[in-house]
Amino acid sequence: MKALTVIPLKEGSAALIDMDDPPEADGDVLVETLGVGVCGTDIEILSGQYGWAPPGEERLVLGHESLGRVVDAPAGSGFVPGDHVVGIVRMPDPLPCSSCAVGEWDMCRNGKYTEHGIKELHGFCRERYRIPSAHLVKVDPALGMLGVLLEPATILAKAWDHVEHIGRRAHWDPARAIVTGAGPVGLMAALMGVQRGMEVHVIDQVSDGPKPALVSDVGAHYHTGSIEDACPSPDVVIECTGVGSLVFDAMEHVAAGGVVCLTGVSSGGRTIGVDAGELNRYMVLENEAVVGSVNANKGHYEAGAAALAAADREWLGRLITRRVPLDSWQDALARQAGDVKVVIEVGTA
Ligand code: BGC
């Protein structure tokens, strides 16, 4: 079968190769892949900055945002052939740590977790894969290819869940949120903020292309300026860019008692000046919280699916700005102006 692979940490090594069908040892459910979303993490892996091949192998199959269809599943697994499914990205560490042991692999404490298409486990950008039924979730087949948006939705479902948990440490009545970045992650963050009844402001750099209308059509406000100009004193900031200066702006401008949630993984190597003492003073005197958030557990997949089900289908459809067949994978991986989410079509949804 065909698989889109890369040699981790080697730029320019991506190749569509022929590989053996997945062994039964990989899991009880056999899935045919319909589509795979391309995200910033994939671009980092392709540029040789991130990623790990499975032990003993040179190549890693790419793809962690997926939609598939069950081909074969044992009785009692909860799945039947034809079900539309999404594979959970992270597998718990084998020890397991106390978080992985209770199904909170997104909070893995020893770093020994594995991730499909990212860390030591082949991804979903291949014609077929096997996976344990416990790590597969169903999606509404009526969503068609839009089901591929579930994985990015889970990242924000977790971020909002944790923001709310932290907010409830005391009286919590948030009204306004800022989202930095209007890519797929930022747009999902905005969708979920609006779904919570909040006034949501999204900041991005571009003033053309599909992003401004996507933001206003979801019911949020689009800005190209600073956090301070867009919405002074937001109760919540969901930072989706990983840009250092925005991270510190968010900490500086969040309202008293507010929560800043960081979801963007920075590449590092850029130094900015920060008055750490002043920042400390704000944060202490205003009870501010800053939290990092990565990955998602099964509960977040359920919350992400609920958010997609409640969203306007036409709006969700506009997030997928290009669909590219697997054989033209180079086109999918080369960024184009106006891209929001690019999907590699591996099968037909
Ligand atoms: C994925 C997460 C993953 C993270 C770090 C993100 O792109 O969506 O599932 O945990 O990268 O590897």
mmCIF file of C-alpha atoms and ligand atoms in Angstrom:
data_model
loop_
_atom_site.group_PDB
_atom_site.id
_atom_site.type_symbol
_atom_site.label_atom_id
_atom_site.label_comp_id
_atom_site.label_asym_id
_atom_site.label_seq_id
_atom_site.Cartn_x
_atom_site.Cartn_y
_atom_site.Cartn_z
ATOM 1 C CA MET A 1 0.000 0.000 0.000
ATOM 2 C CA LYS A 2 1.027 3.627 -0.518
ATOM 3 C CA ALA A 3 2.292 5.641 2.442
ATOM 4 C CA LEU A 4 3.571 9.198 2.704
ATOM 5 C CA THR A 5 6.745 9.054 4.772
ATOM 6 C CA VAL A 6 9.626 11.135 5.994
ATOM 7 C CA ILE A 7 13.038 10.485 7.561
ATOM 8 C CA PRO A 8 12.678 12.474 10.798
ATOM 9 C CA LEU A 9 15.133 15.338 11.313
ATOM 10 C CA LYS A 10 16.120 15.187 7.604
ATOM 11 C CA GLU A 11 14.735 18.047 5.548
ATOM 12 C CA GLY A 12 13.576 17.150 2.044
ATOM 13 C CA SER A 13 13.259 13.428 2.805
ATOM 14 C CA ALA A 14 9.488 13.120 2.242
ATOM 15 C CA ALA A 15 8.555 10.319 -0.150
ATOM 16 C CA LEU A 16 5.474 8.342 -1.162
ATOM 17 C CA ILE A 17 6.600 4.757 -0.719
ATOM 18 C CA ASP A 18 5.105 1.301 -1.006
ATOM 19 C CA MET A 19 4.853 -0.397 2.381
ATOM 20 C CA ASP A 20 3.466 -3.667 3.738
ATOM 21 C CA ASP A 21 -0.079 -3.852 5.021
ATOM 22 C CA PRO A 22 -0.302 -3.119 8.759
ATOM 23 C CA PRO A 23 0.391 -6.146 10.981
ATOM 24 C CA GLU A 24 -2.420 -7.489 13.193
ATOM 25 C CA ALA A 25 -0.259 -6.671 16.208
ATOM 26 C CA ASP A 26 -0.957 -2.968 15.569
ATOM 27 C CA GLY A 27 -4.578 -3.334 16.719
ATOM 28 C CA ASP A 28 -7.885 -5.153 16.400
ATOM 29 C CA VAL A 29 -9.517 -2.688 13.960
ATOM 30 C CA LEU A 30 -8.517 -2.332 10.303
ATOM 31 C CA VAL A 31 -9.258 1.111 8.871
ATOM 32 C CA GLU A 32 -8.999 2.486 5.327
ATOM 33 C CA THR A 33 -7.870 6.096 5.361
ATOM 34 C CA LEU A 34 -10.109 8.628 3.614
ATOM 35 C CA GLY A 35 -8.271 11.862 4.310
ATOM 36 C CA VAL A 36 -5.433 13.412 6.286
ATOM 37 C CA GLY A 37 -5.174 17.070 7.309
ATOM 38 C CA VAL A 38 -1.858 18.899 7.041
ATOM 39 C CA CYS A 39 -0.898 21.041 10.048
ATOM 40 C CA GLY A 40 2.010 23.111 11.332
ATOM 41 C CA THR A 41 3.482 20.102 13.142
ATOM 42 C CA ASP A 42 3.664 18.208 9.822
ATOM 43 C CA ILE A 43 5.439 21.160 8.242
ATOM 44 C CA GLU A 44 7.954 21.164 11.118
ATOM 45 C CA ILE A 45 8.525 17.433 10.679
ATOM 46 C CA LEU A 46 8.993 17.915 6.927
ATOM 47 C CA SER A 47 11.503 20.678 7.511
ATOM 48 C CA GLY A 48 13.596 18.368 9.684
ATOM 49 C CA GLN A 49 12.899 20.072 13.026
ATOM 50 C CA TYR A 50 10.714 17.490 14.803
ATOM 51 C CA GLY A 51 9.585 13.876 14.688
ATOM 52 C CA TRP A 52 10.784 10.388 15.603
ATOM 53 C CA ALA A 53 10.591 7.179 13.511
ATOM 54 C CA PRO A 54 9.344 3.975 15.162
ATOM 55 C CA PRO A 55 12.210 2.150 16.939
ATOM 56 C CA GLY A 56 14.384 0.274 14.463
ATOM 57 C CA GLU A 57 12.909 2.029 11.400
ATOM 58 C CA GLU A 58 14.295 4.835 9.298
ATOM 59 C CA ARG A 59 11.026 6.318 8.027
ATOM 60 C CA LEU A 60 7.939 7.643 9.787
ATOM 61 C CA VAL A 61 4.532 7.606 8.074
ATOM 62 C CA LEU A 62 3.192 11.152 8.325
ATOM 63 C CA GLY A 63 -0.299 12.248 9.285
ATOM 64 C CA HIS A 64 -2.007 12.640 12.655
ATOM 65 C CA GLU A 65 -5.201 14.479 11.613
ATOM 66 C CA SER A 66 -7.258 11.796 9.930
ATOM 67 C CA LEU A 67 -10.594 10.447 8.812
ATOM 68 C CA GLY A 68 -11.034 6.775 7.998
ATOM 69 C CA ARG A 69 -13.611 4.056 7.398
ATOM 70 C CA VAL A 70 -13.634 0.748 9.299
ATOM 71 C CA VAL A 71 -12.916 -2.233 7.045
ATOM 72 C CA ASP A 72 -12.820 -4.952 9.672
ATOM 73 C CA ALA A 73 -13.485 -4.989 13.414
ATOM 74 C CA PRO A 74 -14.075 -7.873 15.805
ATOM 75 C CA ALA A 75 -17.511 -8.415 17.413
ATOM 76 C CA GLY A 76 -17.688 -6.552 20.692
ATOM 77 C CA SER A 77 -15.160 -3.907 19.635
ATOM 78 C CA GLY A 78 -17.910 -1.294 19.329
ATOM 79 C CA PHE A 79 -17.148 -0.785 15.611
ATOM 80 C CA VAL A 80 -18.623 -2.259 12.434
ATOM 81 C CA PRO A 81 -17.385 -2.044 8.847
ATOM 82 C CA GLY A 82 -18.395 1.261 7.285
ATOM 83 C CA ASP A 83 -18.130 3.342 10.500
ATOM 84 C CA HIS A 84 -16.397 6.680 9.956
ATOM 85 C CA VAL A 85 -13.593 6.965 12.482
ATOM 86 C CA VAL A 86 -10.688 9.087 13.682
ATOM 87 C CA GLY A 87 -7.600 7.545 15.259
ATOM 88 C CA ILE A 88 -6.501 9.060 18.568
ATOM 89 C CA VAL A 89 -3.051 10.576 18.070
ATOM 90 C CA ARG A 90 -1.347 9.783 21.354
ATOM 91 C CA MET A 91 -0.826 6.360 22.940
ATOM 92 C CA PRO A 92 -0.084 6.187 26.654
ATOM 93 C CA ASP A 93 3.449 5.510 27.765
ATOM 94 C CA PRO A 94 4.084 1.812 28.382
ATOM 95 C CA LEU A 95 4.972 2.131 32.069
ATOM 96 C CA PRO A 96 2.444 3.892 32.495
ATOM 97 C CA CYS A 97 2.801 7.115 34.498
ATOM 98 C CA SER A 98 -0.020 8.025 36.877
ATOM 99 C CA SER A 99 -1.728 10.245 34.258
ATOM 100 C CA CYS A 100 -1.513 7.746 31.392
ATOM 101 C CA ALA A 101 -2.784 5.053 33.775
ATOM 102 C CA VAL A 102 -6.100 6.881 34.146
ATOM 103 C CA GLY A 103 -6.516 7.659 30.417
ATOM 104 C CA GLU A 104 -5.042 11.166 30.645
ATOM 105 C CA TRP A 105 -2.226 10.454 28.184
ATOM 106 C CA ASP A 106 -2.398 14.079 27.062
ATOM 107 C CA MET A 107 -0.937 14.886 30.497
ATOM 108 C CA CYS A 108 1.823 12.221 30.310
ATOM 109 C CA ARG A 109 4.347 12.932 33.042
ATOM 110 C CA ASN A 110 7.422 11.068 31.860
ATOM 111 C CA GLY A 111 7.465 11.963 28.141
ATOM 112 C CA LYS A 112 7.467 8.302 27.081
ATOM 113 C CA TYR A 113 4.128 8.588 25.253
ATOM 114 C CA THR A 114 4.043 7.891 21.514
ATOM 115 C CA GLU A 115 2.105 9.814 18.824
ATOM 116 C CA HIS A 116 0.875 8.610 15.436
ATOM 117 C CA GLY A 117 2.658 10.448 12.654
ATOM 118 C CA ILE A 118 4.839 12.393 15.097
ATOM 119 C CA LYS A 119 6.609 10.308 17.727
ATOM 120 C CA GLU A 120 7.622 6.668 17.220
ATOM 121 C CA LEU A 121 4.295 5.479 15.767
ATOM 122 C CA HIS A 122 3.393 5.483 12.088
ATOM 123 C CA GLY A 123 0.802 8.054 11.141
ATOM 124 C CA PHE A 124 -2.386 7.760 9.146
ATOM 125 C CA CYS A 125 -1.236 9.013 5.724
ATOM 126 C CA ARG A 126 -1.278 5.498 4.242
ATOM 127 C CA GLU A 127 -4.018 3.545 2.576
ATOM 128 C CA ARG A 128 -4.756 1.316 5.585
ATOM 129 C CA TYR A 129 -3.842 1.169 9.250
ATOM 130 C CA ARG A 130 -4.661 -0.982 12.269
ATOM 131 C CA ILE A 131 -5.325 0.485 15.691
ATOM 132 C CA PRO A 132 -6.660 -0.757 19.053
ATOM 133 C CA SER A 133 -10.429 -0.113 19.238
ATOM 134 C CA ALA A 134 -9.878 1.760 22.522
ATOM 135 C CA HIS A 135 -7.935 4.389 20.552
ATOM 136 C CA LEU A 136 -10.487 4.958 17.819
ATOM 137 C CA VAL A 137 -13.514 7.276 17.929
ATOM 138 C CA LYS A 138 -16.574 7.386 15.677
ATOM 139 C CA VAL A 139 -17.567 10.492 13.778
ATOM 140 C CA ASP A 140 -20.898 11.332 12.200
ATOM 141 C CA PRO A 141 -20.703 10.023 8.590
ATOM 142 C CA ALA A 142 -22.921 12.954 7.559
ATOM 143 C CA LEU A 143 -19.849 15.154 8.116
ATOM 144 C CA GLY A 144 -18.132 13.454 5.155
ATOM 145 C CA MET A 145 -14.560 14.696 4.777
ATOM 146 C CA LEU A 146 -15.216 17.371 7.444
ATOM 147 C CA GLY A 147 -14.637 14.591 9.994
ATOM 148 C CA VAL A 148 -10.921 15.210 9.387
ATOM 149 C CA LEU A 149 -11.345 18.408 11.421
ATOM 150 C CA LEU A 150 -11.989 16.411 14.596
ATOM 151 C CA GLU A 151 -8.352 16.105 15.671
ATOM 152 C CA PRO A 152 -7.613 19.856 15.543
ATOM 153 C CA ALA A 153 -10.957 20.407 17.303
ATOM 154 C CA THR A 154 -9.846 18.146 20.169
ATOM 155 C CA ILE A 155 -6.810 20.350 20.833
ATOM 156 C CA LEU A 156 -9.094 23.332 21.472
ATOM 157 C CA ALA A 157 -11.686 21.273 23.314
ATOM 158 C CA LYS A 158 -8.910 20.455 25.787
ATOM 159 C CA ALA A 159 -7.656 24.048 25.919
ATOM 160 C CA TRP A 160 -11.133 25.421 26.730
ATOM 161 C CA ASP A 161 -11.779 22.588 29.210
ATOM 162 C CA HIS A 162 -8.603 23.439 31.113
ATOM 163 C CA VAL A 163 -9.258 27.193 30.966
ATOM 164 C CA GLU A 164 -12.670 26.567 32.513
ATOM 165 C CA HIS A 165 -11.297 24.259 35.192
ATOM 166 C CA ILE A 166 -8.738 26.901 36.166
ATOM 167 C CA GLY A 167 -11.296 29.705 35.973
ATOM 168 C CA ARG A 168 -13.540 27.876 38.426
ATOM 169 C CA ARG A 169 -10.881 28.077 41.154
ATOM 170 C CA ALA A 170 -12.950 31.133 42.277
ATOM 171 C CA HIS A 171 -16.033 33.025 41.091
ATOM 172 C CA TRP A 172 -15.792 32.879 37.253
ATOM 173 C CA ASP A 173 -17.933 34.809 34.855
ATOM 174 C CA PRO A 174 -15.828 35.321 31.699
ATOM 175 C CA ALA A 175 -17.259 37.541 28.981
ATOM 176 C CA ARG A 176 -14.482 38.291 26.493
ATOM 177 C CA ALA A 177 -11.815 36.171 24.856
ATOM 178 C CA ILE A 178 -8.923 36.873 22.542
ATOM 179 C CA VAL A 179 -7.610 34.260 20.164
ATOM 180 C CA THR A 180 -4.225 34.906 18.572
ATOM 181 C CA GLY A 181 -3.872 33.410 15.103
ATOM 182 C CA ALA A 182 -6.644 32.708 12.595
ATOM 183 C CA GLY A 183 -5.335 29.397 11.258
ATOM 184 C CA PRO A 184 -7.375 26.232 11.751
ATOM 185 C CA VAL A 185 -6.446 26.057 15.464
ATOM 186 C CA GLY A 186 -7.371 29.702 16.099
ATOM 187 C CA LEU A 187 -10.603 29.355 14.138
ATOM 188 C CA MET A 188 -11.574 26.296 16.206
ATOM 189 C CA ALA A 189 -10.722 28.240 19.376
ATOM 190 C CA ALA A 190 -12.973 31.082 18.184
ATOM 191 C CA LEU A 191 -15.802 28.672 17.302
ATOM 192 C CA MET A 192 -15.714 27.143 20.794
ATOM 193 C CA GLY A 193 -15.527 30.564 22.476
ATOM 194 C CA VAL A 194 -18.596 31.742 20.537
ATOM 195 C CA GLN A 195 -20.351 28.462 21.379
ATOM 196 C CA ARG A 196 -19.779 29.348 25.053
ATOM 197 C CA GLY A 197 -21.572 32.661 24.545
ATOM 198 C CA MET A 198 -18.411 34.767 24.796
ATOM 199 C CA GLU A 199 -17.459 37.891 22.861
ATOM 200 C CA VAL A 200 -14.498 36.611 20.857
ATOM 201 C CA HIS A 201 -11.775 38.681 19.154
ATOM 202 C CA VAL A 202 -9.285 37.045 16.790
ATOM 203 C CA ILE A 203 -5.947 38.620 15.867
ATOM 204 C CA ASP A 204 -3.986 37.687 12.758
ATOM 205 C CA GLN A 205 -1.550 39.454 10.421
ATOM 206 C CA VAL A 206 -3.369 39.143 7.098
ATOM 207 C CA SER A 207 -6.093 41.470 5.908
ATOM 208 C CA ASP A 208 -7.052 39.499 2.783
ATOM 209 C CA GLY A 209 -7.785 35.849 1.961
ATOM 210 C CA PRO A 210 -10.498 33.767 3.651
ATOM 211 C CA LYS A 211 -9.586 34.382 7.323
ATOM 212 C CA PRO A 212 -11.396 37.701 8.042
ATOM 213 C CA ALA A 213 -14.720 36.388 6.714
ATOM 214 C CA LEU A 214 -14.298 33.031 8.459
ATOM 215 C CA VAL A 215 -13.858 34.895 11.743
ATOM 216 C CA SER A 216 -16.819 37.225 11.260
ATOM 217 C CA ASP A 217 -19.077 34.438 9.958
ATOM 218 C CA VAL A 218 -18.458 32.359 13.069
ATOM 219 C CA GLY A 219 -19.643 35.344 15.118
ATOM 220 C CA ALA A 220 -16.263 36.702 16.259
ATOM 221 C CA HIS A 221 -14.388 39.963 15.523
ATOM 222 C CA TYR A 222 -11.292 40.082 13.304
ATOM 223 C CA HIS A 223 -8.298 42.365 14.018
ATOM 224 C CA THR A 224 -4.837 42.867 12.565
ATOM 225 C CA GLY A 225 -3.466 45.036 15.405
ATOM 226 C CA SER A 226 -2.279 44.333 18.925
ATOM 227 C CA ILE A 227 -4.077 42.521 21.743
ATOM 228 C CA GLU A 228 -4.457 45.835 23.548
ATOM 229 C CA ASP A 229 -6.154 47.468 20.527
ATOM 230 C CA ALA A 230 -8.379 44.476 19.769
ATOM 231 C CA CYS A 231 -9.810 43.953 23.228
ATOM 232 C CA PRO A 232 -8.315 45.481 26.363
ATOM 233 C CA SER A 233 -8.526 43.146 29.360
ATOM 234 C CA PRO A 234 -9.829 39.882 27.903
ATOM 235 C CA ASP A 235 -10.856 37.288 30.502
ATOM 236 C CA VAL A 236 -9.382 34.484 28.408
ATOM 237 C CA VAL A 237 -6.582 34.430 25.858
ATOM 238 C CA ILE A 238 -6.122 31.335 23.705
ATOM 239 C CA GLU A 239 -2.671 31.817 22.155
ATOM 240 C CA CYS A 240 -2.392 29.802 18.935
ATOM 241 C CA THR A 241 0.749 31.191 17.267
ATOM 242 C CA GLY A 242 3.665 30.373 19.581
ATOM 243 C CA VAL A 243 5.075 33.846 18.790
ATOM 244 C CA GLY A 244 7.021 34.938 21.890
ATOM 245 C CA SER A 245 6.041 38.610 21.799
ATOM 246 C CA LEU A 246 2.327 37.710 21.595
ATOM 247 C CA VAL A 247 2.694 35.303 24.501
ATOM 248 C CA PHE A 248 4.052 38.094 26.702
ATOM 249 C CA ASP A 249 1.484 40.599 25.389
ATOM 250 C CA ALA A 250 -1.231 38.150 26.382
ATOM 251 C CA MET A 251 0.182 37.817 29.897
ATOM 252 C CA GLU A 252 0.430 41.584 30.213
ATOM 253 C CA HIS A 253 -3.073 42.421 28.990
ATOM 254 C CA VAL A 254 -5.264 39.599 30.338
ATOM 255 C CA ALA A 255 -7.881 40.832 32.837
ATOM 256 C CA ALA A 256 -7.522 40.349 36.570
ATOM 257 C CA GLY A 257 -8.363 36.740 37.388
ATOM 258 C CA GLY A 258 -7.946 35.862 33.701
ATOM 259 C CA VAL A 259 -6.466 32.774 32.103
ATOM 260 C CA VAL A 260 -3.939 32.666 29.258
ATOM 261 C CA CYS A 261 -3.772 29.304 27.521
ATOM 262 C CA LEU A 262 -0.733 28.631 25.326
ATOM 263 C CA THR A 263 -1.277 26.110 22.510
ATOM 264 C CA GLY A 264 1.391 27.097 19.959
ATOM 265 C CA VAL A 265 4.685 25.218 20.019
ATOM 266 C CA SER A 266 7.462 27.777 19.373
ATOM 267 C CA SER A 267 10.563 26.843 17.465
ATOM 268 C CA GLY A 268 12.811 28.722 19.926
ATOM 269 C CA GLY A 269 15.944 30.662 19.090
ATOM 270 C CA ARG A 270 14.362 34.138 19.278
ATOM 271 C CA THR A 271 15.177 36.339 22.236
ATOM 272 C CA ILE A 272 12.953 39.172 23.391
ATOM 273 C CA GLY A 273 13.413 41.505 26.351
ATOM 274 C CA VAL A 274 10.960 40.965 29.199
ATOM 275 C CA ASP A 275 10.695 42.747 32.524
ATOM 276 C CA ALA A 276 10.220 39.576 34.533
ATOM 277 C CA GLY A 277 9.725 41.463 37.796
ATOM 278 C CA GLU A 278 6.907 43.562 36.381
ATOM 279 C CA LEU A 279 5.296 40.532 34.797
ATOM 280 C CA ASN A 280 5.470 38.720 38.110
ATOM 281 C CA ARG A 281 3.858 41.696 39.846
ATOM 282 C CA TYR A 282 0.876 41.746 37.437
ATOM 283 C CA MET A 283 0.377 38.052 37.669
ATOM 284 C CA VAL A 284 0.449 37.972 41.465
ATOM 285 C CA LEU A 285 -1.551 41.132 42.122
ATOM 286 C CA GLU A 286 -4.192 40.129 39.552
ATOM 287 C CA ASN A 287 -4.414 36.376 40.233
ATOM 288 C CA GLU A 288 -3.578 35.599 36.618
ATOM 289 C CA ALA A 289 -2.989 32.084 35.347
ATOM 290 C CA VAL A 290 -0.924 30.955 32.382
ATOM 291 C CA VAL A 291 -1.251 27.355 31.264
ATOM 292 C CA GLY A 292 0.269 25.331 28.454
ATOM 293 C CA SER A 293 -1.952 22.806 26.688
ATOM 294 C CA VAL A 294 -1.076 20.040 24.228
ATOM 295 C CA ASN A 295 -2.769 16.987 22.730
ATOM 296 C CA ALA A 296 -6.127 15.570 23.865
ATOM 297 C CA ASN A 297 -7.620 12.551 25.610
ATOM 298 C CA LYS A 298 -10.781 10.599 24.759
ATOM 299 C CA GLY A 299 -13.054 13.005 26.642
ATOM 300 C CA HIS A 300 -11.710 15.857 24.506
ATOM 301 C CA TYR A 301 -12.436 13.851 21.332
ATOM 302 C CA GLU A 302 -16.048 13.612 22.513
ATOM 303 C CA ALA A 303 -16.161 17.337 23.299
ATOM 304 C CA GLY A 304 -14.533 18.142 19.921
ATOM 305 C CA ALA A 305 -17.114 15.989 18.108
ATOM 306 C CA ALA A 306 -19.932 17.797 19.946
ATOM 307 C CA ALA A 307 -18.489 21.189 18.933
ATOM 308 C CA LEU A 308 -18.274 20.123 15.277
ATOM 309 C CA ALA A 309 -21.824 18.731 15.387
ATOM 310 C CA ALA A 310 -23.120 22.060 16.715
ATOM 311 C CA ALA A 311 -21.165 24.133 14.148
ATOM 312 C CA ASP A 312 -22.520 25.387 10.848
ATOM 313 C CA ARG A 313 -21.572 22.788 8.188
ATOM 314 C CA GLU A 314 -21.114 25.374 5.477
ATOM 315 C CA TRP A 315 -18.664 27.292 7.710
ATOM 316 C CA LEU A 316 -16.748 24.118 8.579
ATOM 317 C CA GLY A 317 -16.556 23.299 4.866
ATOM 318 C CA ARG A 318 -14.876 26.642 4.198
ATOM 319 C CA LEU A 319 -12.041 25.718 6.591
ATOM 320 C CA ILE A 320 -10.884 23.073 4.112
ATOM 321 C CA THR A 321 -9.490 25.340 1.426
ATOM 322 C CA ARG A 322 -7.772 22.654 -0.707
ATOM 323 C CA ARG A 323 -8.181 18.896 -1.218
ATOM 324 C CA VAL A 324 -5.257 17.213 -2.927
ATOM 325 C CA PRO A 325 -5.055 13.551 -4.025
ATOM 326 C CA LEU A 326 -2.357 11.473 -2.322
ATOM 327 C CA ASP A 327 -0.406 11.103 -5.578
ATOM 328 C CA SER A 328 -0.010 14.917 -5.693
ATOM 329 C CA TRP A 329 1.232 15.098 -2.090
ATOM 330 C CA GLN A 330 3.942 17.649 -2.968
ATOM 331 C CA ASP A 331 1.192 20.158 -3.850
ATOM 332 C CA ALA A 332 -0.525 19.526 -0.516
ATOM 333 C CA LEU A 333 2.642 20.190 1.458
ATOM 334 C CA ALA A 334 3.636 23.400 -0.365
ATOM 335 C CA ARG A 335 1.876 26.300 1.362
ATOM 336 C CA GLN A 336 -0.222 28.562 -0.853
ATOM 337 C CA ALA A 337 -1.663 31.989 -0.101
ATOM 338 C CA GLY A 338 -5.173 31.577 1.242
ATOM 339 C CA ASP A 339 -4.603 28.097 2.688
ATOM 340 C CA VAL A 340 -6.454 27.405 5.893
ATOM 341 C CA LYS A 341 -6.684 23.605 6.081
ATOM 342 C CA VAL A 342 -5.298 21.446 3.294
ATOM 343 C CA VAL A 343 -6.494 17.830 3.189
ATOM 344 C CA ILE A 344 -4.737 14.973 1.423
ATOM 345 C CA GLU A 345 -7.389 12.686 -0.073
ATOM 346 C CA VAL A 346 -6.333 9.092 0.445
ATOM 347 C CA GLY A 347 -9.779 7.567 -0.282
ATOM 348 C CA THR A 348 -13.338 8.738 -1.006
ATOM 349 C CA ALA A 349 -15.478 9.862 1.947
HETATM 350 C C1 BGC B 1 -0.893 17.466 17.583
HETATM 351 C C2 BGC B 1 -0.939 16.929 18.986
HETATM 352 C C3 BGC B 1 0.461 16.615 19.465
HETATM 353 C C4 BGC B 1 1.369 17.831 19.306
HETATM 354 C C5 BGC B 1 2.797 17.628 19.782
HETATM 355 C C6 BGC B 1 0.083 18.614 17.492
HETATM 356 O O1 BGC B 1 0.157 19.040 16.163
HETATM 357 O O2 BGC B 1 -2.179 17.888 17.164
HETATM 358 O O3 BGC B 1 -1.764 15.795 19.033
HETATM 359 O O4 BGC B 1 0.424 16.211 20.819
HETATM 360 O O5 BGC B 1 1.367 18.232 17.953
HETATM 361 O O6 BGC B 1 3.466 16.562 19.152
#
